[in-house]
């Protein structure tokens, strides 16, 4: 499968952005977890959000709860990350990923995700 992330850009603090991740080669709904991660230069990749195939349950890192929403459109084979009330500390390269791992405890672990998009840069100015 190939993942293509898009939607990043420059936004002022308090603004909104919606990231998209389009998949080709394999349907999104065949993966147990779909996730978004982010990375700042010099730091490790950080879990942001995930959505499970079973039940559509969603998971978020504490710093984005209430501001970010992950969703998917199986018909379009696309996943989204709606980011509201953005803060300068949200600045990072955002990556989408897909995991075949069925173990729920791995949903936040980047090593569990086998397929990655190329990343899209989000810059939030203060």
Coordinates of C-alpha atoms in Angstrom, one line a residue, residues 38-45 93:
X38 CA 4.4 13.8 14.2
X39 CA 8.0 14.6 14.5
X40 CA 10.1 17.6 15.3
X41 CA 13.7 17.7 14.2
X42 CA 15.9 16.2 16.8
X43 CA 13.1 14.5 18.6
X44 CA 11.5 11.1 18.3
X45 CA 8.4 10.5 16.3
X93 CA 6.0 17.0 10.3

